[in-house]
PDB file of C-alpha atoms in Angstrom:
ATOM      1  CA  MET A 182     -29.113  12.597 -24.032  1.00 78.00           C
ATOM      2  CA  THR A 183     -27.489  11.090 -20.926  1.00 86.00           C
ATOM      3  CA  TYR A 184     -23.942  11.801 -19.815  1.00 84.00           C
ATOM      4  CA  GLN A 185     -21.858   9.728 -17.466  1.00 86.00           C
ATOM      5  CA  ALA A 186     -18.602  10.679 -15.815  1.00 83.00           C
ATOM      6  CA  VAL A 187     -16.194   9.513 -13.187  1.00 78.00           C
ATOM      7  CA  LEU A 188     -14.405  12.058 -11.020  1.00 69.00           C
ATOM      8  CA  TRP A 189     -11.256  11.224  -9.099  1.00 66.00           C
ATOM      9  CA  ASP A 190      -9.931  13.163  -6.134  1.00 68.00           C
ATOM     10  CA  PHE A 191      -6.524  11.648  -5.463  1.00 62.00           C
ATOM     11  CA  GLY A 192      -4.941  13.992  -2.936  1.00 61.00           C
ATOM     12  CA  GLY A 193      -5.876  12.700   0.508  1.00 63.00           C
ATOM     13  CA  VAL A 194      -8.695  10.498  -0.795  1.00 67.00           C
ATOM     14  CA  VAL A 195      -7.245   7.746  -2.985  1.00 68.00           C
ATOM     15  CA  THR A 196      -3.659   8.549  -1.954  1.00 71.00           C
ATOM     16  CA  THR A 197      -2.153  10.308   1.027  1.00 76.00           C
ATOM     17  CA  SER A 198      -2.340  14.066   1.147  1.00 79.00           C
ATOM     18  CA  PRO A 199       0.258  15.862  -0.978  1.00 84.00           C
ATOM     19  CA  PHE A 200       0.907  18.050   2.064  1.00 88.00           C
ATOM     20  CA  ASP A 201       2.535  15.047   3.779  1.00 90.00           C
ATOM     21  CA  ALA A 202       5.074  14.960   0.954  1.00 91.00           C
ATOM     22  CA  PHE A 203       5.506  18.747   1.102  1.00 94.00           C
ATOM     23  CA  ASN A 204       6.240  18.524   4.841  1.00 96.00           C
ATOM     24  CA  ARG A 205       8.865  15.822   4.257  1.00 95.00           C
ATOM     25  CA  MET A 206      10.490  17.936   1.537  1.00 95.00           C
ATOM     26  CA  GLU A 207      10.414  21.008   3.791  1.00 96.00           C
ATOM     27  CA  ALA A 208      12.182  19.063   6.551  1.00 96.00           C
ATOM     28  CA  GLU A 209      14.778  17.706   4.110  1.00 95.00           C
ATOM     29  CA  LYS A 210      15.538  21.215   2.823  1.00 94.00           C
ATOM     30  CA  GLY A 211      15.571  22.766   6.307  1.00 95.00           C
ATOM     31  CA  LEU A 212      12.530  24.905   5.530  1.00 95.00           C
ATOM     32  CA  PRO A 213       9.827  25.954   7.999  1.00 95.00           C
ATOM     33  CA  HIS A 214       7.016  23.433   8.455  1.00 96.00           C
ATOM     34  CA  ASN A 215       4.042  24.198   6.137  1.00 96.00           C
ATOM     35  CA  ILE A 216       5.900  26.851   4.116  1.00 97.00           C
ATOM     36  CA  VAL A 217       4.432  25.397   0.902  1.00 96.00           C
ATOM     37  CA  ARG A 218       0.925  25.797   2.353  1.00 95.00           C
ATOM     38  CA  LYS A 219       1.775  29.369   3.347  1.00 95.00           C
ATOM     39  CA  ILE A 220       2.972  30.180  -0.169  1.00 96.00           C
ATOM     40  CA  ASN A 221      -0.072  28.546  -1.760  1.00 93.00           C
ATOM     41  CA  SER A 222      -2.520  30.337   0.519  1.00 92.00           C
ATOM     42  CA  ALA A 223      -1.158  33.774  -0.366  1.00 91.00           C
ATOM     43  CA  ASP A 224      -3.105  35.216  -3.301  1.00 92.00           C
ATOM     44  CA  PRO A 225      -4.840  31.834  -3.858  1.00 90.00           C
ATOM     45  CA  ASP A 226      -6.630  32.924  -7.026  1.00 94.00           C
ATOM     46  CA  ASP A 227      -3.604  34.254  -8.894  1.00 96.00           C
ATOM     47  CA  ASN A 228      -0.501  32.640  -7.396  1.00 96.00           C
ATOM     48  CA  ALA A 229       1.773  30.260  -9.304  1.00 97.00           C
ATOM     49  CA  TRP A 230      -0.134  27.195  -8.117  1.00 94.00           C
ATOM     50  CA  ALA A 231      -3.523  28.561  -9.243  1.00 95.00           C
ATOM     51  CA  ARG A 232      -2.186  29.757 -12.581  1.00 96.00           C
ATOM     52  CA  PHE A 233      -0.483  26.390 -13.218  1.00 95.00           C
ATOM     53  CA  GLU A 234      -3.690  24.480 -12.381  1.00 92.00           C
ATOM     54  CA  ARG A 235      -5.568  26.637 -14.904  1.00 94.00           C
ATOM     55  CA  ALA A 236      -2.841  25.989 -17.519  1.00 95.00           C
ATOM     56  CA  GLU A 237      -2.075  29.708 -17.743  1.00 97.00           C
ATOM     57  CA  ILE A 238       1.630  28.976 -17.231  1.00 97.00           C
ATOM     58  CA  ASP A 239       3.733  25.960 -18.148  1.00 97.00           C
ATOM     59  CA  ALA A 240       6.044  23.962 -15.850  1.00 97.00           C
ATOM     60  CA  ALA A 241       8.967  26.330 -16.467  1.00 97.00           C
ATOM     61  CA  GLY A 242       6.781  29.326 -15.663  1.00 97.00           C
ATOM     62  CA  PHE A 243       5.529  27.625 -12.509  1.00 97.00           C
ATOM     63  CA  ASP A 244       9.099  26.868 -11.449  1.00 97.00           C
ATOM     64  CA  THR A 245      10.133  30.498 -11.814  1.00 97.00           C
ATOM     65  CA  MET A 246       6.989  32.074 -10.381  1.00 97.00           C
ATOM     66  CA  PHE A 247       6.819  29.719  -7.385  1.00 97.00           C
ATOM     67  CA  ALA A 248      10.501  30.358  -6.623  1.00 97.00           C
ATOM     68  CA  GLU A 249       9.799  34.112  -6.615  1.00 97.00           C
ATOM     69  CA  GLU A 250       6.860  33.615  -4.235  1.00 97.00           C
ATOM     70  CA  ALA A 251       9.030  31.414  -2.010  1.00 97.00           C
ATOM     71  CA  ARG A 252      11.820  34.017  -1.907  1.00 96.00           C
ATOM     72  CA  ALA A 253       9.255  36.630  -0.869  1.00 96.00           C
ATOM     73  CA  VAL A 254       8.603  34.650   2.345  1.00 95.00           C
ATOM     74  CA  GLY A 255      12.253  33.850   2.988  1.00 93.00           C
ATOM     75  CA  ALA A 256      12.451  30.377   1.410  1.00 95.00           C
ATOM     76  CA  ASP A 257      15.387  31.118  -0.877  1.00 92.00           C
ATOM     77  CA  ASN A 258      16.125  27.469  -1.713  1.00 92.00           C
ATOM     78  CA  LEU A 259      12.610  26.430  -2.801  1.00 95.00           C
ATOM     79  CA  THR A 260      11.501  26.249  -6.441  1.00 95.00           C
ATOM     80  CA  GLY A 261       8.424  25.132  -8.282  1.00 95.00           C
ATOM     81  CA  ALA A 262      10.342  22.079  -9.481  1.00 95.00           C
ATOM     82  CA  ASP A 263      10.801  21.094  -5.826  1.00 94.00           C
ATOM     83  CA  VAL A 264       7.072  20.858  -5.300  1.00 91.00           C
TER      84      VAL A 264
END
């Protein structure tokens, strides 16, 4: 039996990096540059981003959990819905 597949890596390959958009959003909201990267790099295996990618939480759960992680680093006006 032969299997065939096509894999797509959009972020920074087919499209621009999502971090460019995060940096624009950070600037618009008056947040420190790369704060989204900082949040996502903390506890990378069990943070909101990782859990959302594994479908362990839904969009509402991601919104809440990411906002809590953002508040923990002083980004009080950043939610999961923002990213």
